Amino acid sequence: MRANEKNFVDFIRKRREEGISYVIETYGGMLQSIVKKRLFSWPDQVDECMNDIFLGIWQNIDSFDESKGSFAGWAAGVARLEAIDTLRRLQRQPRMVSLEEMEVEIPQEDRGLLELARQELSKETEEILGCLSPKDQELFRRIFLQEEEPEAAGNALGITRNNVYVHIFRGKARIRKKVEKGKGHGHEQRSL
């Protein structure tokens, strides 16, 4: 049975991905317009915020009450709150400087340390992505490391636009689970 307007909420409550796919397909444009309105100064953060919205809908679907209003209104509220949270977080953060921008200021003798830091970041990234399928690893690299647009990354990998968000959603959930599991087992501190 496919998700439709009458059953997609039940699908999400039963943790069936067809439900969230339906939300992405049907309500994604409306939710994205809410996010873009608030994050107009940070267009590169819209996709990340959208993923957080879909995750929020997935995790909080039990708080949706059909007798109090429509799903569209409830989802719009989730989108507004997530966009505001993202905006607050971005406004609190100092401006991030890329490693390439920093290289200009780094003396020659410290470039070895910079390269060591890059290698360490690369190892940690690969460790984190290790819980994903090879296709999802490539998707995450393209979107989050190479900053490729999700639609372009999906096209390159043969994934439809809507399924890109489903892959990101599932991948983030796996990564969160892995990170939380790692925190629970007391990581030993690594030295350089």
XYZ file of N, CA and C in Angstrom:
576
model
N 0.838 -1.174 0.000
C 0.000 0.000 0.000
C 0.889 1.245 0.000
N 0.562 2.183 -0.859
C 1.326 3.434 -0.954
C 0.764 4.462 0.021
N 1.633 5.351 0.431
C 1.201 6.438 1.313
C 0.352 7.417 0.519
N -0.700 7.918 1.159
C -1.543 8.933 0.550
C -2.012 9.880 1.644
N -2.851 10.849 1.274
C -3.286 11.881 2.209
C -4.005 11.293 3.426
N -4.617 10.137 3.277
C -5.393 9.556 4.371
C -4.553 8.702 5.320
N -3.431 8.157 4.844
C -2.709 7.197 5.688
C -1.260 7.564 6.009
N -0.736 8.650 5.457
C 0.694 8.917 5.625
C 1.090 9.161 7.083
N 0.196 9.768 7.883
C 0.510 10.006 9.294
C 0.636 8.666 10.025
N -0.292 7.744 9.738
C -0.204 6.412 10.349
C 1.075 5.705 9.921
N 1.461 5.879 8.665
C 2.707 5.274 8.184
C 3.889 5.789 9.000
N 3.937 7.094 9.248
C 5.051 7.662 10.019
C 5.004 7.126 11.446
N 3.824 7.068 12.019
C 3.692 6.543 13.395
C 4.160 5.093 13.481
N 3.969 4.351 12.407
C 4.408 2.943 12.370
C 5.852 2.811 11.878
N 6.515 3.968 11.712
C 7.924 4.029 11.276
C 8.133 3.431 9.888
N 7.173 3.681 9.010
C 7.303 3.267 7.613
C 7.755 4.475 6.799
N 8.850 4.318 6.094
C 9.472 5.423 5.361
C 8.585 6.008 4.270
N 7.617 5.247 3.796
C 6.720 5.771 2.767
C 5.998 7.017 3.276
N 5.743 7.071 4.574
C 5.057 8.222 5.155
C 5.877 9.492 5.064
N 7.159 9.411 5.438
C 8.006 10.610 5.387
C 8.302 10.978 3.938
N 8.381 9.980 3.067
C 8.564 10.270 1.633
C 7.380 11.066 1.097
N 6.190 10.693 1.534
C 4.995 11.415 1.122
C 5.042 12.861 1.622
N 5.481 13.057 2.861
C 5.590 14.409 3.421
C 6.579 15.231 2.594
N 7.719 14.645 2.272
C 8.736 15.350 1.481
C 8.154 15.762 0.134
N 7.479 14.825 -0.489
C 6.921 15.071 -1.820
C 5.783 16.095 -1.795
N 4.891 15.960 -0.841
C 3.672 16.772 -0.807
C 3.857 18.114 -0.112
N 4.566 18.127 0.998
C 4.683 19.332 1.809
C 6.065 19.974 1.757
N 7.008 19.336 1.092
C 8.381 19.833 1.054
C 8.503 21.256 0.535
N 7.793 21.588 -0.517
C 7.855 22.939 -1.086
C 7.361 23.997 -0.112
N 6.247 23.717 0.554
C 5.698 24.652 1.533
C 6.680 24.838 2.698
N 7.219 23.741 3.197
C 8.147 23.813 4.325
C 9.422 24.556 3.932
N 9.885 24.309 2.721
C 11.104 24.979 2.260
C 10.883 26.490 2.137
N 9.708 26.918 1.713
C 9.457 28.360 1.602
C 9.471 29.017 2.989
N 8.987 28.306 4.012
C 9.037 28.821 5.386
C 10.488 28.981 5.824
N 11.300 27.984 5.533
C 12.707 28.005 5.932
C 13.465 29.099 5.181
N 13.259 29.188 3.881
C 13.973 30.195 3.084
C 13.641 31.616 3.546
N 12.419 31.825 3.971
C 12.003 33.146 4.451
C 12.820 33.564 5.673
N 13.116 32.611 6.541
C 13.861 32.921 7.760
C 15.368 32.842 7.579
N 15.820 31.998 6.703
C 17.267 31.807 6.518
C 17.768 32.449 5.220
N 17.140 33.556 4.804
C 17.513 34.180 3.539
C 18.981 34.602 3.506
N 19.559 34.905 4.660
C 20.980 35.296 4.693
C 21.910 34.091 4.695
N 21.380 32.904 4.902
C 22.176 31.677 4.938
C 21.558 30.634 4.011
N 21.539 30.873 2.724
C 20.903 29.903 1.811
C 21.576 28.530 1.842
N 22.851 28.488 2.224
C 23.550 27.208 2.278
C 23.111 26.351 3.467
N 22.311 26.903 4.362
C 21.833 26.169 5.535
C 20.411 25.624 5.360
N 19.761 25.971 4.249
C 18.367 25.581 4.034
C 18.217 24.058 3.994
N 19.057 23.377 3.229
C 18.920 21.917 3.109
C 19.139 21.218 4.447
N 20.110 21.677 5.206
C 20.371 21.101 6.527
C 19.159 21.302 7.438
N 18.585 22.482 7.403
C 17.401 22.773 8.209
C 16.225 21.901 7.761
N 16.073 21.718 6.456
C 14.994 20.874 5.943
C 15.143 19.446 6.457
N 16.347 18.939 6.454
C 16.576 17.586 6.971
C 16.201 17.499 8.442
N 16.540 18.540 9.201
C 16.190 18.557 10.620
C 14.675 18.620 10.814
N 13.985 19.316 9.924
C 12.524 19.386 9.993
C 11.916 18.007 9.756
N 12.378 17.320 8.718
C 11.846 15.989 8.432
C 12.136 15.027 9.582
N 13.318 15.147 10.172
C 13.656 14.325 11.330
C 12.752 14.680 12.507
N 12.491 15.977 12.699
C 11.594 16.411 13.765
C 10.185 15.880 13.581
N 9.708 15.901 12.361
C 8.371 15.352 12.070
C 8.358 13.862 12.387
N 9.368 13.168 11.954
C 9.479 11.721 12.167
C 9.503 11.390 13.668
N 10.305 12.127 14.415
C 10.474 11.823 15.834
C 9.313 12.309 16.700
N 8.593 13.334 16.248
C 7.549 13.947 17.082
C 6.144 13.766 16.534
N 5.951 12.810 15.647
C 4.643 12.636 15.012
C 3.546 12.357 16.038
N 3.898 11.785 17.171
C 2.880 11.493 18.180
C 2.299 12.754 18.816
N 2.982 13.885 18.670
C 2.438 15.132 19.209
C 1.453 15.789 18.234
N 1.338 15.248 17.015
C 0.358 15.775 16.063
C -1.023 15.241 16.438
N -1.972 16.154 16.609
C -3.343 15.795 16.970
C -4.275 16.297 15.870
N -4.864 15.345 15.140
C -5.742 15.686 14.021
C -6.920 16.545 14.449
N -7.372 16.392 15.699
C -8.546 17.135 16.152
C -8.228 18.615 16.401
N -6.950 18.961 16.517
C -6.560 20.344 16.778
C -6.201 21.124 15.526
N -6.029 20.452 14.405
C -5.701 21.160 13.179
C -5.137 20.228 12.122
N -4.806 20.813 11.007
C -4.313 20.030 9.877
C -2.835 19.661 10.044
N -2.433 18.642 9.333
C -1.022 18.254 9.346
C -0.181 19.388 8.769
N -0.671 20.028 7.723
C 0.087 21.117 7.086
C 0.385 22.222 8.097
N -0.608 22.583 8.913
C -0.397 23.615 9.925
C 0.599 23.174 10.982
N 0.487 21.922 11.420
C 1.412 21.394 12.421
C 2.829 21.330 11.867
N 2.978 20.825 10.636
C 4.296 20.723 10.000
C 4.898 22.110 9.781
N 4.060 23.076 9.423
C 4.546 24.454 9.250
C 5.082 24.987 10.576
N 4.412 24.642 11.678
C 4.899 25.040 12.997
C 6.250 24.410 13.315
N 6.396 23.131 12.996
C 7.683 22.451 13.186
C 8.759 23.159 12.359
N 8.428 23.504 11.119
C 9.386 24.174 10.229
C 9.771 25.546 10.774
N 8.792 26.317 11.231
C 9.094 27.639 11.786
C 10.021 27.534 12.989
N 9.711 26.625 13.904
C 10.534 26.469 15.109
C 11.957 26.018 14.759
N 12.062 25.075 13.848
C 13.391 24.582 13.456
C 14.181 25.681 12.749
N 13.521 26.452 11.887
C 14.198 27.550 11.188
C 14.665 28.616 12.176
N 13.830 28.913 13.172
C 14.211 29.901 14.190
C 15.383 29.381 15.018
N 15.335 28.102 15.410
C 16.460 27.503 16.152
C 17.740 27.563 15.332
N 17.642 27.242 14.054
C 18.814 27.281 13.171
C 19.341 28.705 13.065
N 18.446 29.655 12.897
C 18.833 31.062 12.799
C 19.551 31.525 14.069
N 19.009 31.178 15.214
C 19.653 31.553 16.486
C 21.044 30.936 16.601
N 21.146 29.668 16.244
C 22.440 28.986 16.306
C 23.450 29.654 15.381
N 23.028 30.002 14.185
C 23.926 30.634 13.211
C 24.356 32.017 13.680
N 23.458 32.747 14.295
C 23.787 34.091 14.754
C 24.735 34.073 15.949
N 24.708 33.006 16.730
C 25.612 32.877 17.877
C 27.016 32.430 17.477
N 27.112 31.730 16.352
C 28.405 31.177 15.937
C 29.310 32.257 15.382
N 30.585 32.168 15.740
C 31.532 33.066 15.070
C 31.682 32.609 13.619
N 32.092 33.504 12.780
C 32.270 33.177 11.364
C 33.301 32.067 11.235
N 32.939 31.034 10.506
C 33.842 29.910 10.293
C 34.833 30.274 9.184
N 36.076 29.929 9.412
C 37.122 30.183 8.433
C 37.605 28.840 7.914
N 37.660 28.689 6.621
C 38.097 27.420 6.047
C 39.599 27.240 6.226
N 40.037 25.989 6.145
C 41.465 25.702 6.261
C 42.250 26.404 5.156
N 41.656 26.513 3.979
C 42.338 27.176 2.867
C 42.580 28.647 3.175
N 41.587 29.317 3.803
C 41.756 30.717 4.169
C 42.831 30.867 5.240
N 42.919 29.904 6.122
C 43.895 29.960 7.200
C 45.329 29.754 6.701
N 45.499 28.976 5.651
C 46.836 28.659 5.153
C 47.643 29.904 4.837
N 46.977 30.940 4.385
C 47.676 32.170 4.040
C 48.384 32.736 5.264
N 47.768 32.574 6.432
C 48.304 33.149 7.652
C 49.243 32.198 8.405
N 49.295 30.953 8.013
C 50.082 29.963 8.746
C 51.522 29.963 8.251
N 52.460 30.123 9.176
C 53.875 30.075 8.783
C 54.229 28.700 8.213
N 55.236 28.661 7.393
C 55.639 27.442 6.703
C 55.871 26.271 7.669
N 56.508 26.529 8.802
C 56.829 25.444 9.738
C 55.576 24.830 10.384
N 54.451 25.561 10.388
C 53.229 25.039 10.982
C 52.339 24.314 9.965
N 52.722 24.317 8.720
C 51.896 23.660 7.690
C 51.839 22.148 7.898
N 52.878 21.585 8.480
C 52.864 20.152 8.792
C 51.763 19.818 9.791
N 51.596 20.679 10.789
C 50.526 20.487 11.763
C 49.156 20.604 11.100
N 49.031 21.538 10.162
C 47.781 21.708 9.435
C 47.453 20.444 8.641
N 48.454 19.884 7.993
C 48.241 18.655 7.218
C 47.859 17.502 8.140
N 48.501 17.420 9.297
C 48.170 16.386 10.275
C 46.724 16.549 10.746
N 46.307 17.783 10.977
C 44.916 18.047 11.381
C 43.948 17.635 10.278
N 44.285 17.919 9.040
C 43.438 17.512 7.905
C 43.305 15.995 7.848
N 44.417 15.290 8.025
C 44.385 13.823 7.985
C 43.526 13.271 9.119
N 43.652 13.863 10.296
C 42.869 13.418 11.453
C 41.380 13.641 11.203
N 41.024 14.803 10.650
C 39.630 15.080 10.303
C 39.119 14.086 9.272
N 39.961 13.767 8.301
C 39.580 12.827 7.256
C 39.324 11.440 7.844
N 40.172 10.989 8.778
C 39.987 9.685 9.420
C 38.682 9.661 10.203
N 38.430 10.726 10.954
C 37.204 10.779 11.749
C 35.965 10.802 10.859
N 36.045 11.527 9.767
C 34.923 11.582 8.828
C 34.640 10.199 8.269
N 35.674 9.489 7.847
C 35.499 8.151 7.289
C 34.956 7.192 8.344
N 35.397 7.353 9.587
C 34.898 6.534 10.686
C 33.408 6.755 10.881
N 33.002 8.022 10.867
C 31.595 8.367 11.058
C 30.750 7.839 9.906
N 31.241 8.004 8.683
C 30.480 7.573 7.507
C 30.474 6.056 7.345
N 31.314 5.361 8.093
C 31.447 3.911 7.970
C 30.169 3.138 8.234
N 29.223 3.717 8.944
C 27.974 3.016 9.251
C 26.979 3.093 8.086
N 27.330 3.825 7.027
C 26.435 4.003 5.878
C 26.820 3.063 4.740
N 25.874 2.837 3.848
C 26.167 2.057 2.648
C 27.132 2.866 1.774
N 27.865 2.206 0.886
C 28.798 2.942 0.020
C 28.109 4.073 -0.771
N 26.905 3.825 -1.247
C 26.183 4.846 -2.016
C 25.839 6.040 -1.126
N 25.395 5.771 0.104
C 25.057 6.851 1.026
C 26.318 7.594 1.472
N 27.428 6.875 1.631
C 28.690 7.536 1.967
C 29.053 8.549 0.887
N 28.931 8.132 -0.367
C 29.254 9.029 -1.485
C 28.296 10.213 -1.505
N 27.013 9.972 -1.234
C 26.024 11.047 -1.191
C 26.382 12.058 -0.103
N 26.730 11.573 1.084
C 27.100 12.461 2.188
C 28.372 13.241 1.856
N 29.354 12.578 1.250
C 30.587 13.286 0.877
C 30.277 14.421 -0.100
N 29.471 14.119 -1.105
C 29.149 15.116 -2.131
C 28.395 16.313 -1.532
N 27.427 16.038 -0.675
C 26.586 17.110 -0.143
C 27.266 17.864 0.993
N 27.826 17.138 1.954
C 28.321 17.790 3.172
C 29.800 18.147 3.142
N 30.596 17.465 2.344
C 32.021 17.790 2.283
C 32.361 18.620 1.049
N 31.785 18.236 -0.079
C 32.071 18.964 -1.313
C 31.049 20.070 -1.565
N 30.042 20.163 -0.698
C 29.005 21.192 -0.757
C 28.277 21.227 -2.104
N 28.038 20.045 -2.646
C 27.285 19.916 -3.887
C 25.793 20.007 -3.552
N 25.015 20.576 -4.437
C 23.575 20.669 -4.218
C 22.995 19.257 -4.131
N 22.048 19.016 -3.215
C 21.477 17.675 -3.059
C 20.913 17.094 -4.355
N 20.244 17.932 -5.125
C 19.656 17.429 -6.373
C 20.744 16.985 -7.352
N 21.814 17.755 -7.454
C 22.918 17.401 -8.354
C 23.616 16.137 -7.875
N 23.831 16.019 -6.558
C 24.468 14.814 -6.009
C 23.595 13.593 -6.276
N 22.295 13.762 -6.079
C 21.374 12.657 -6.342
C 21.383 12.244 -7.801
N 21.362 13.232 -8.693
C 21.394 12.926 -10.127
C 22.650 12.146 -10.485
N 23.791 12.543 -9.930
C 25.052 11.871 -10.224
C 25.045 10.422 -9.742
N 24.277 10.161 -8.688
C 24.244 8.812 -8.116
C 22.988 8.034 -8.511
N 22.155 8.634 -9.364
C 20.944 7.954 -9.813
C 19.857 7.898 -8.739
N 19.790 8.927 -7.884
C 18.795 8.984 -6.817
C 17.876 10.177 -7.101
N 16.576 9.946 -7.018
C 15.641 11.041 -7.269
C 15.747 12.088 -6.161
N 15.293 13.294 -6.464
C 15.380 14.416 -5.519
C 14.760 14.057 -4.173
N 13.543 13.507 -4.191
C 12.872 13.160 -2.935
C 13.610 12.063 -2.188
N 14.144 11.096 -2.915
C 14.870 10.012 -2.255
C 16.194 10.476 -1.676
N 16.766 11.552 -2.224
C 17.992 12.105 -1.639
C 17.715 12.478 -0.190
N 16.593 13.148 0.061
C 16.259 13.559 1.419
C 15.970 12.354 2.317
N 15.373 11.324 1.760
C 15.129 10.103 2.539
C 16.474 9.469 2.915
N 17.417 9.402 1.950
C 18.738 8.842 2.229
C 19.458 9.671 3.301
N 19.377 10.988 3.202
C 20.018 11.855 4.194
C 19.375 11.644 5.558
N 18.071 11.601 5.578
C 17.334 11.399 6.821
C 17.752 10.100 7.504
N 17.740 9.000 6.740
C 18.123 7.703 7.309
C 19.591 7.688 7.712
N 20.445 8.277 6.877
C 21.876 8.306 7.173
C 22.180 9.084 8.437
N 21.536 10.240 8.600
C 21.747 11.034 9.816
C 21.305 10.254 11.046
N 20.197 9.536 10.923
C 19.717 8.738 12.060
C 20.745 7.663 12.419
N 21.316 6.995 11.404
C 22.346 5.969 11.664
C 23.588 6.586 12.300
N 23.998 7.738 11.793
C 25.190 8.406 12.329
C 24.940 8.828 13.777
N 23.768 9.411 14.050
C 23.452 9.824 15.425
C 23.507 8.623 16.366
N 22.910 7.510 15.913
C 22.892 6.297 16.729
C 24.320 5.831 17.006
N 25.170 5.868 15.981
C 26.563 5.436 16.141
C 27.309 6.360 17.109
N 27.114 7.661 16.966
C 27.799 8.626 17.826
C 27.317 8.479 19.268
N 25.999 8.345 19.459
C 25.457 8.181 20.808
C 25.951 6.887 21.443
N 26.033 5.830 20.656
C 26.539 4.548 21.146
C 28.008 4.697 21.552
N 28.768 5.433 20.755
C 30.180 5.671 21.056
C 30.369 6.467 22.327
N 29.492 7.442 22.560
C 29.588 8.260 23.780
C 29.301 7.420 25.014
N 28.414 6.469 24.865
C 28.040 5.620 25.989
C 29.135 4.661 26.413
N 30.073 4.367 25.528
C 31.140 3.420 25.837
C 32.431 4.108 26.249
N 32.397 5.401 26.509
C 33.554 6.129 26.995
C 34.742 6.054 26.064
N 34.781 6.928 25.104
C 35.908 6.979 24.165
C 37.192 7.347 24.892
N 38.240 6.728 24.485
C 39.542 7.135 25.017
C 40.040 8.306 24.207
N 40.739 9.180 24.841
C 41.223 10.380 24.181
C 42.420 10.043 23.309
N 42.402 10.534 22.084
C 43.517 10.310 21.168
C 44.497 11.465 21.252
N 45.751 11.158 21.124
C 46.756 12.226 21.106
C 47.355 12.331 19.715
N 47.803 13.527 19.390
C 48.406 13.744 18.080
C 49.834 13.303 18.035
